[in-house]
GROMACS .gro file of C-alpha atoms in nm:
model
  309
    1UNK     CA    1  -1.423   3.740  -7.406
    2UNK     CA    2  -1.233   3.404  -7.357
    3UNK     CA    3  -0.918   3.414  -7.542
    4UNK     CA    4  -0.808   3.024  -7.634
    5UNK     CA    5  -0.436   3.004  -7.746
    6UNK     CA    6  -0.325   2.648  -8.001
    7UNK     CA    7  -0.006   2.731  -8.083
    8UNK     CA    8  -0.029   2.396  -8.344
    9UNK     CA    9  -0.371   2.516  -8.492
   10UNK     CA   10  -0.486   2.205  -8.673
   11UNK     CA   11  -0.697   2.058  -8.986
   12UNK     CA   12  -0.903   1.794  -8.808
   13UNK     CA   13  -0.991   1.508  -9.096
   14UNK     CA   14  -1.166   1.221  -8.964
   15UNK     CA   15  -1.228   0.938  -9.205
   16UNK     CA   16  -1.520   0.646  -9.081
   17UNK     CA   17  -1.453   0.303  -9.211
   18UNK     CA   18  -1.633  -0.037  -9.164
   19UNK     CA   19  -1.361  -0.220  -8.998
   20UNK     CA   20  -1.026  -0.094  -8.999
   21UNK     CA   21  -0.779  -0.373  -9.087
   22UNK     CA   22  -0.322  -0.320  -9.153
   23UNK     CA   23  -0.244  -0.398  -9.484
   24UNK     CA   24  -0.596  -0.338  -9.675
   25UNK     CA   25  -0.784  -0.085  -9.848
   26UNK     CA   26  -1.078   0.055  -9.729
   27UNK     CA   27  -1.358   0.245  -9.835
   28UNK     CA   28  -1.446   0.546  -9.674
   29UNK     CA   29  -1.777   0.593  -9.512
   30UNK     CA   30  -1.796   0.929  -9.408
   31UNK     CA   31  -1.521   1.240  -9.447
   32UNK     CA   32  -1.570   1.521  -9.226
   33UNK     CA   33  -1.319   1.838  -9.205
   34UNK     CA   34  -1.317   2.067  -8.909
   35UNK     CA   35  -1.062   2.381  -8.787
   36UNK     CA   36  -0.855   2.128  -8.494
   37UNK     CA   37  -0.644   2.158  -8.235
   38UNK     CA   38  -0.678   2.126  -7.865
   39UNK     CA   39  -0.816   2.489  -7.774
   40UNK     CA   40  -1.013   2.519  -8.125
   41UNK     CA   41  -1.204   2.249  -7.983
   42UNK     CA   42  -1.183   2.453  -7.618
   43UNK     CA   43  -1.326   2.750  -7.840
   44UNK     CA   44  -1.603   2.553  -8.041
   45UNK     CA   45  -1.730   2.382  -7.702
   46UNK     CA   46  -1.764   2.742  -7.513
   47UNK     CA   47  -1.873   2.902  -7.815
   48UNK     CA   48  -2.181   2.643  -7.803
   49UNK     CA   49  -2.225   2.726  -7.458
   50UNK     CA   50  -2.285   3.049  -7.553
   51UNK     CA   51  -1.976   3.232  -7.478
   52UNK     CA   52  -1.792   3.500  -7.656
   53UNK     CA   53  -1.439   3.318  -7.779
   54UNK     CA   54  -1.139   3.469  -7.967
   55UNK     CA   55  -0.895   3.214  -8.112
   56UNK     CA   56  -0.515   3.261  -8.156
   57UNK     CA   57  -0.194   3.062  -8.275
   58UNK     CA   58  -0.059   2.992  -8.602
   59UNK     CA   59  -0.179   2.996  -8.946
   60UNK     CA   60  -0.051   2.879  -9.286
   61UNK     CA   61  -0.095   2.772  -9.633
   62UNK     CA   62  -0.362   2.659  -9.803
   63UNK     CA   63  -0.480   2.430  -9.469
   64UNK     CA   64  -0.397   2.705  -9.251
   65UNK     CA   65  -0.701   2.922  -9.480
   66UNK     CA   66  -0.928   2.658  -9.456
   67UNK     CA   67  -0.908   2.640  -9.063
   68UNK     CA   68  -0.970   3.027  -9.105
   69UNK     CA   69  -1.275   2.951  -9.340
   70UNK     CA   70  -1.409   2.731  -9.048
   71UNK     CA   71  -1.343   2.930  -8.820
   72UNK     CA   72  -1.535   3.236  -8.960
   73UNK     CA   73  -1.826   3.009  -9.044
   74UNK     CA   74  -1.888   2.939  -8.678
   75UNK     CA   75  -2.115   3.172  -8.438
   76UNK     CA   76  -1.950   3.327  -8.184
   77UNK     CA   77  -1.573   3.257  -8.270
   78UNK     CA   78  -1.337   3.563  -8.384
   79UNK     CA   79  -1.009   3.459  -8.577
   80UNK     CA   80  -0.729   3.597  -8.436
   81UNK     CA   81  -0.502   3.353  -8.571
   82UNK     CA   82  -0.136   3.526  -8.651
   83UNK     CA   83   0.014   3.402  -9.025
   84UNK     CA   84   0.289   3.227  -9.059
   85UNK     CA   85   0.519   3.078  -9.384
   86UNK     CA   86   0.512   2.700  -9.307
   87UNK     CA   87   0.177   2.520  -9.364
   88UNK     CA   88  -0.094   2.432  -9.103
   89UNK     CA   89  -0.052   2.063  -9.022
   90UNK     CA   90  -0.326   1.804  -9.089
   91UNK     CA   91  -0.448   1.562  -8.815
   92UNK     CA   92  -0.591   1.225  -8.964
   93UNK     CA   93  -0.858   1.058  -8.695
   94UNK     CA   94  -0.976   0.685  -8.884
   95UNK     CA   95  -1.281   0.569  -8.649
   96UNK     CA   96  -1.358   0.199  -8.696
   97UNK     CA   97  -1.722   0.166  -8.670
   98UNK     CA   98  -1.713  -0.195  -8.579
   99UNK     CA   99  -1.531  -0.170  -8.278
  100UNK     CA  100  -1.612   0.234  -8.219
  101UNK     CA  101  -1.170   0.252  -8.155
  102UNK     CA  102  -0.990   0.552  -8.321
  103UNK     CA  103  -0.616   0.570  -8.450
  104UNK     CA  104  -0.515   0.944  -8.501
  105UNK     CA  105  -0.248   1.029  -8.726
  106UNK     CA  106  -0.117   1.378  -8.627
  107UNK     CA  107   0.208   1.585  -8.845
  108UNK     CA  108   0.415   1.778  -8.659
  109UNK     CA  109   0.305   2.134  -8.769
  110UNK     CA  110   0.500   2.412  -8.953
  111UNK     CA  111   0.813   2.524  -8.843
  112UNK     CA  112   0.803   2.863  -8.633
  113UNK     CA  113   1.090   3.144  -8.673
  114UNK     CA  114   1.167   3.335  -8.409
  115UNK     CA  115   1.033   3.688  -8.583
  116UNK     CA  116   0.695   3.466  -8.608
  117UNK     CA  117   0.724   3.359  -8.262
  118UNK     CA  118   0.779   3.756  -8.173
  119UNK     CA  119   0.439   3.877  -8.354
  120UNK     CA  120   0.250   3.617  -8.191
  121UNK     CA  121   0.345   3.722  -7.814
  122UNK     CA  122   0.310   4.111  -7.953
  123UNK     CA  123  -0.077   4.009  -8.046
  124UNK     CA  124  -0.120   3.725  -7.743
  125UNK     CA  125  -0.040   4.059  -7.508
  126UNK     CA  126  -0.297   4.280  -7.717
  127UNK     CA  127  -0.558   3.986  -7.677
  128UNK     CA  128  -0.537   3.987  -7.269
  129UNK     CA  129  -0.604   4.337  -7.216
  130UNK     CA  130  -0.970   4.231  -7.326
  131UNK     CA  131  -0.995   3.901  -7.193
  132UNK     CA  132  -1.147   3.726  -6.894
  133UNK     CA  133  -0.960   3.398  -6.936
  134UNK     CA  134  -0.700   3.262  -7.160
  135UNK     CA  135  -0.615   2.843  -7.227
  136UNK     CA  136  -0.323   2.757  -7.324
  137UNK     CA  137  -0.377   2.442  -7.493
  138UNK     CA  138  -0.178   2.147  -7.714
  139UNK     CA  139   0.164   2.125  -7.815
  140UNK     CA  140   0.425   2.320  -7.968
  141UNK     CA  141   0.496   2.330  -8.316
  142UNK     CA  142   0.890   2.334  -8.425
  143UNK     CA  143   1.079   2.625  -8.362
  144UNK     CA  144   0.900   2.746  -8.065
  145UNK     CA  145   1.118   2.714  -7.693
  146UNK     CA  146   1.024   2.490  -7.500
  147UNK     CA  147   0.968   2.715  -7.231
  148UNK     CA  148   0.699   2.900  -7.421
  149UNK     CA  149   0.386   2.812  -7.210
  150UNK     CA  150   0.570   2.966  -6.915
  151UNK     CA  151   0.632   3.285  -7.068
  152UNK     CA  152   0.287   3.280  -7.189
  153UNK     CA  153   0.150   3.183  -6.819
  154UNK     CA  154   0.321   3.515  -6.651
  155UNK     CA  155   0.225   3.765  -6.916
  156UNK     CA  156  -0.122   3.650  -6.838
  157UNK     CA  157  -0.077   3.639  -6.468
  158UNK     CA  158   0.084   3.985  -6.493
  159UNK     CA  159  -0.238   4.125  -6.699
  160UNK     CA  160  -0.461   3.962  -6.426
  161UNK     CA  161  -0.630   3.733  -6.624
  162UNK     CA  162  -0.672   3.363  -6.497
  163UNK     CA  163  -0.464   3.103  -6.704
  164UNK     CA  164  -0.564   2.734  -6.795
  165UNK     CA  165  -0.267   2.569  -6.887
  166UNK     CA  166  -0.353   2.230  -7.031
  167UNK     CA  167  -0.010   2.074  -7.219
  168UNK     CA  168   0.194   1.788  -7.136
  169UNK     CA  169   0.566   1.687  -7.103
  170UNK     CA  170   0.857   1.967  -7.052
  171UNK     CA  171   0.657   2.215  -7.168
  172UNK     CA  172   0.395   2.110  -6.886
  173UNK     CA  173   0.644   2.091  -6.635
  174UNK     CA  174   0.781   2.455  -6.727
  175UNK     CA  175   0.511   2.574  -6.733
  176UNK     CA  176   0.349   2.473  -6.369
  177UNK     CA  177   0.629   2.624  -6.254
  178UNK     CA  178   0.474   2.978  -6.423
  179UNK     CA  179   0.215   2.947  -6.151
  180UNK     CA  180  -0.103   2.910  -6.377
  181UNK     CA  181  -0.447   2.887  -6.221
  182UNK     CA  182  -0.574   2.552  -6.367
  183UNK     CA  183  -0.362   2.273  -6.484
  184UNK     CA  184  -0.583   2.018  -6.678
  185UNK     CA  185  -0.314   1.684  -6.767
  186UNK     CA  186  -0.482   1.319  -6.800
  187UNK     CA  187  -0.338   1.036  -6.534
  188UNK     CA  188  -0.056   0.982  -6.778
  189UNK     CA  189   0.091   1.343  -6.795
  190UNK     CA  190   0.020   1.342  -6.449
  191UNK     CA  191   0.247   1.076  -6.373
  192UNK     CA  192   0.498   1.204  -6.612
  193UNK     CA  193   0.474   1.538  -6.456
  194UNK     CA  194   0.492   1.415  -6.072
  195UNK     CA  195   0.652   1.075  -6.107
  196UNK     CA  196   0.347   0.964  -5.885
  197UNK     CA  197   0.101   0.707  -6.016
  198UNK     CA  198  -0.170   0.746  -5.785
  199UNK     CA  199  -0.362   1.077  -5.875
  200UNK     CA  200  -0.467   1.258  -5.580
  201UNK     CA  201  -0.100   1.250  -5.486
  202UNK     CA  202   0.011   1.371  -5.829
  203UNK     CA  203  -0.241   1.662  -5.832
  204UNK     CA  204  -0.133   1.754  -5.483
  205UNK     CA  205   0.246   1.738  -5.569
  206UNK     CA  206   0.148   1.939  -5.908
  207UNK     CA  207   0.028   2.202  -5.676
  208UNK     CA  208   0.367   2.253  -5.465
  209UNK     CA  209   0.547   2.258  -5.796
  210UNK     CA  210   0.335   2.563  -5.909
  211UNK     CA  211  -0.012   2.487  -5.985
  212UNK     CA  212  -0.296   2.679  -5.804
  213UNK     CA  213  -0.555   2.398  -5.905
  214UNK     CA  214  -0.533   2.053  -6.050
  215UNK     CA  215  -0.820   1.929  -6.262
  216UNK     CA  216  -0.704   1.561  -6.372
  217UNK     CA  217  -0.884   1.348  -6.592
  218UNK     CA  218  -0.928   0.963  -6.555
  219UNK     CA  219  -1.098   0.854  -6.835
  220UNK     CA  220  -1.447   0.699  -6.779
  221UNK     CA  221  -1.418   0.729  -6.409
  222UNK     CA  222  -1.390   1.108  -6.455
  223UNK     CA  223  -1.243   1.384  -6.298
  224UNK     CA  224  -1.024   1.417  -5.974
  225UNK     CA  225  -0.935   1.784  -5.879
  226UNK     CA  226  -0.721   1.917  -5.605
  227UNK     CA  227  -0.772   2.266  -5.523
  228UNK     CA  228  -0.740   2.541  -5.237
  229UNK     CA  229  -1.081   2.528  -5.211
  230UNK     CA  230  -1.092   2.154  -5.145
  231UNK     CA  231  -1.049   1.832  -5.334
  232UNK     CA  232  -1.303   1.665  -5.503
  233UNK     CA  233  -1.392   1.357  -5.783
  234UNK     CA  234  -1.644   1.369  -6.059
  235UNK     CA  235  -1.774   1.083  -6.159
  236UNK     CA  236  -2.057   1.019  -6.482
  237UNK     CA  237  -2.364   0.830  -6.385
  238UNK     CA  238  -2.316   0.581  -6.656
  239UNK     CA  239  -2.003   0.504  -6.911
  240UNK     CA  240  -2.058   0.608  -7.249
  241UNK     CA  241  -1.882   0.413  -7.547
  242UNK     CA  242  -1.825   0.573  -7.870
  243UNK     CA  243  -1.503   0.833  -7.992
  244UNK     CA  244  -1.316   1.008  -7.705
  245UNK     CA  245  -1.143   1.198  -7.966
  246UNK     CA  246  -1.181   1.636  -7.792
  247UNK     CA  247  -1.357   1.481  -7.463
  248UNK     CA  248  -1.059   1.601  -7.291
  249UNK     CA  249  -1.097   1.939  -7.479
  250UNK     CA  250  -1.463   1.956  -7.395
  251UNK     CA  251  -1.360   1.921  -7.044
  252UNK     CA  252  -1.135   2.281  -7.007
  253UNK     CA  253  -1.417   2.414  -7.202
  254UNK     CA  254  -1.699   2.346  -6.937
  255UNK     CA  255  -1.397   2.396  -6.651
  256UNK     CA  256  -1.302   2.746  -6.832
  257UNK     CA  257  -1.669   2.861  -6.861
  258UNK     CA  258  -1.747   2.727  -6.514
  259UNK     CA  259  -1.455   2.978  -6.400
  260UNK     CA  260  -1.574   3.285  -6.586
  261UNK     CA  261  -1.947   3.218  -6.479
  262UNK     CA  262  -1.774   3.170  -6.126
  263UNK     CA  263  -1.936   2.876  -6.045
  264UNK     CA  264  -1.847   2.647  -5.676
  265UNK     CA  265  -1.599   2.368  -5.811
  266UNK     CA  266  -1.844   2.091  -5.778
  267UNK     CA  267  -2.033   2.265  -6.040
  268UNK     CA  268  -1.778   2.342  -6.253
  269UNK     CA  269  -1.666   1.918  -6.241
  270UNK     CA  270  -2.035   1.847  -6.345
  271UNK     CA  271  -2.004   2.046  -6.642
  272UNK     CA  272  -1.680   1.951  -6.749
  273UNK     CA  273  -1.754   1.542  -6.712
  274UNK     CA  274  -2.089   1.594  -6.875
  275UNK     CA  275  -1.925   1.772  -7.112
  276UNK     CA  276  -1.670   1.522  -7.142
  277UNK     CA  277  -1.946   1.218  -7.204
  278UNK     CA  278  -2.162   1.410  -7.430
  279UNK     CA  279  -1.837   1.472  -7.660
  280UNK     CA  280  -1.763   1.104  -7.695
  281UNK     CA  281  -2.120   1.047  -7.865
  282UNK     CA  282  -2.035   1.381  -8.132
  283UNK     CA  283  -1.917   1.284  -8.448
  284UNK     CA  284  -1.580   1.498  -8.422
  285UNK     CA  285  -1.401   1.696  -8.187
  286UNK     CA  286  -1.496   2.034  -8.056
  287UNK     CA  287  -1.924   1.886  -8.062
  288UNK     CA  288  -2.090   1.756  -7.808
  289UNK     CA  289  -2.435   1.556  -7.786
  290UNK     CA  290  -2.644   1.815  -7.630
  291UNK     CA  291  -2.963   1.599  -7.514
  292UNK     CA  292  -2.705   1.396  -7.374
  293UNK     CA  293  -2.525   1.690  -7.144
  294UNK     CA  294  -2.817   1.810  -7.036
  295UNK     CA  295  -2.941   1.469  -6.903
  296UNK     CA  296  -2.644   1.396  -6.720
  297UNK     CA  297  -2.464   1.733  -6.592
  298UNK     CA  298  -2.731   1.749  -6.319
  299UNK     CA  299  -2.674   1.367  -6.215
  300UNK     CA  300  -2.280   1.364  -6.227
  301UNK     CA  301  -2.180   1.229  -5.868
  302UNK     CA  302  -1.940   1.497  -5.695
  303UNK     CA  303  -1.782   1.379  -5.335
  304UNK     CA  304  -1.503   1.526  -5.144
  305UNK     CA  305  -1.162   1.341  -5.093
  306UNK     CA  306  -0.959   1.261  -4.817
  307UNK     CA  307  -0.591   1.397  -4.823
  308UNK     CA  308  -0.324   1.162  -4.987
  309UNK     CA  309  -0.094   1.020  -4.720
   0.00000   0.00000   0.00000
């Protein structure tokens, strides 16, 4: 079992308009709801690849029991999601179909207390004893520390499980320094994270601060990893246009399952940046095209890199 952790569990709403203009009304096109957050999409990606995937974090309110409802109504996911008083937050994703952009509206989430914040860590440490992986995924809702991914990172490390870690900002930073297996942060975090703009340098400074492996992703040029197995980019055969809304989530899911199956690392970066490009032609997050994944995961060009200076 893959255990997926999103701490700010999320009701995905994407709304498809004509032409999205400041100022107007518009009329809706297509509505489409969906369980959200960064490692429900993780868990609906591996699921799809055929994987066995329990999902935890925070649940609440009415939103927080239609997640659940999703959640139940998809094959191979188990809810595992721990309840909480505040209410699930809503995440509001307006594609304009004229120009194929997306503007995302996201709340903050429901406010944790620390006695919820204690029950989740008492069932996150029940959930490792049976998993193979965990993901740590997304940000934090109020009221849990910032340090949380860290703590999180180490019990996993101490149950011998591996640990994806893929989060940005302090909590990022605390928790590379946690030691997880994979960190997963665009160039941006990466930058953030290392203060160095040019990304094999930031992956291999990421790795002295903590980090066994970097996985970082560039956008439509791909994927650039640095690991102690070697360093590597990923690149797709041909750029895809459409909504890159999840591709990053897609991503840890074919990097996660590409772990667990054991797979060499240039296999596991042609999964993940097929992955990655077959997501941005799926109507929401957490889908991907599958005639386009299997097309391209066998042409995705893989070539070592040299060491940053």
């Amino acid at each position: 079992m893959i255990l997926t952790v999103t701490l700010n569990t999320a009701l995905d709403i994407t709304y498809r308009v004509p032409a999205l203009k400041p100022h107007a009304t518009h009329r809706v096109t297509e509505a489409i709801e969906r369980p959200g957050g960064k490692g429900v999409n993780v868990a609906r990606v591996l699921a799809a690849l055929g994987h066995e995937v329990t999902v935890t974090g925070f649940t609440g309110g009415a939103t927080g029991r239609t997640v659940q409802d999703g959640l139940t109504a998809t094959p191979g996911l188990v809810d595992a999601l721990v309840p909480v008083e505040g209410r699930t937050r809503r995440t509001i994703a307006v594609v304009d179909e004229r120009s194929g952009d997306t503007t995302q509206l996201n709340e903050p989430g429901p406010t944790i207390t620390p006695a919820e914040w204690s029950a989740f860590q008492e069932a996150y440490q029940d959930l490792l004893a049976t998993a193979s992986a965990v993901a740590l995924c997304g940000s934090l809702p109020p009221g849990v520390p910032v340090g949380a991914y860290a703590g999180l990172v180490r019990a996993a490390k101490a149950a011998a499980v591996p640990v994806l870690l893929d989060t940005s900002g302090e909590p990022l930073r605390r928790g590379v320094a946690a030691r997880p297996d994979l960190i997963k942060p665009n160039a941006d975090e990466l930058a953030e994270l290392t203060g160095s703009h040019e990304p094999l340098r930031g992956a291999q400074d990421a790795r002295r601060r903590g980090a066994r492996a970097v996985v970082a992703s560039l956008g439509t040029d791909g994927l650039l990893a640095a690991t102690p197995e070697g360093r590597w980019r990923a690149t797709p055969p041909t750029r895809i246009h459409g909504n890159p809304t999840g591709a990053g989530d897609s991503a840890v899911a074919g990097l996660l399952s590409g772990l667990v199956e054991q797979l060499p690392w240039p296999s596991r970066l042609s999964r993940a940046v097929a992955l990655s490009a077959a997501t941005v032609l799926a109507t929401v997050a957490g889908e991907f095209d599958r005639g386009t994944y299997e097309d391209m995961v066998g042409r995705v060009a893989v070539t070592q890199e040299v060491s940053a200076a």
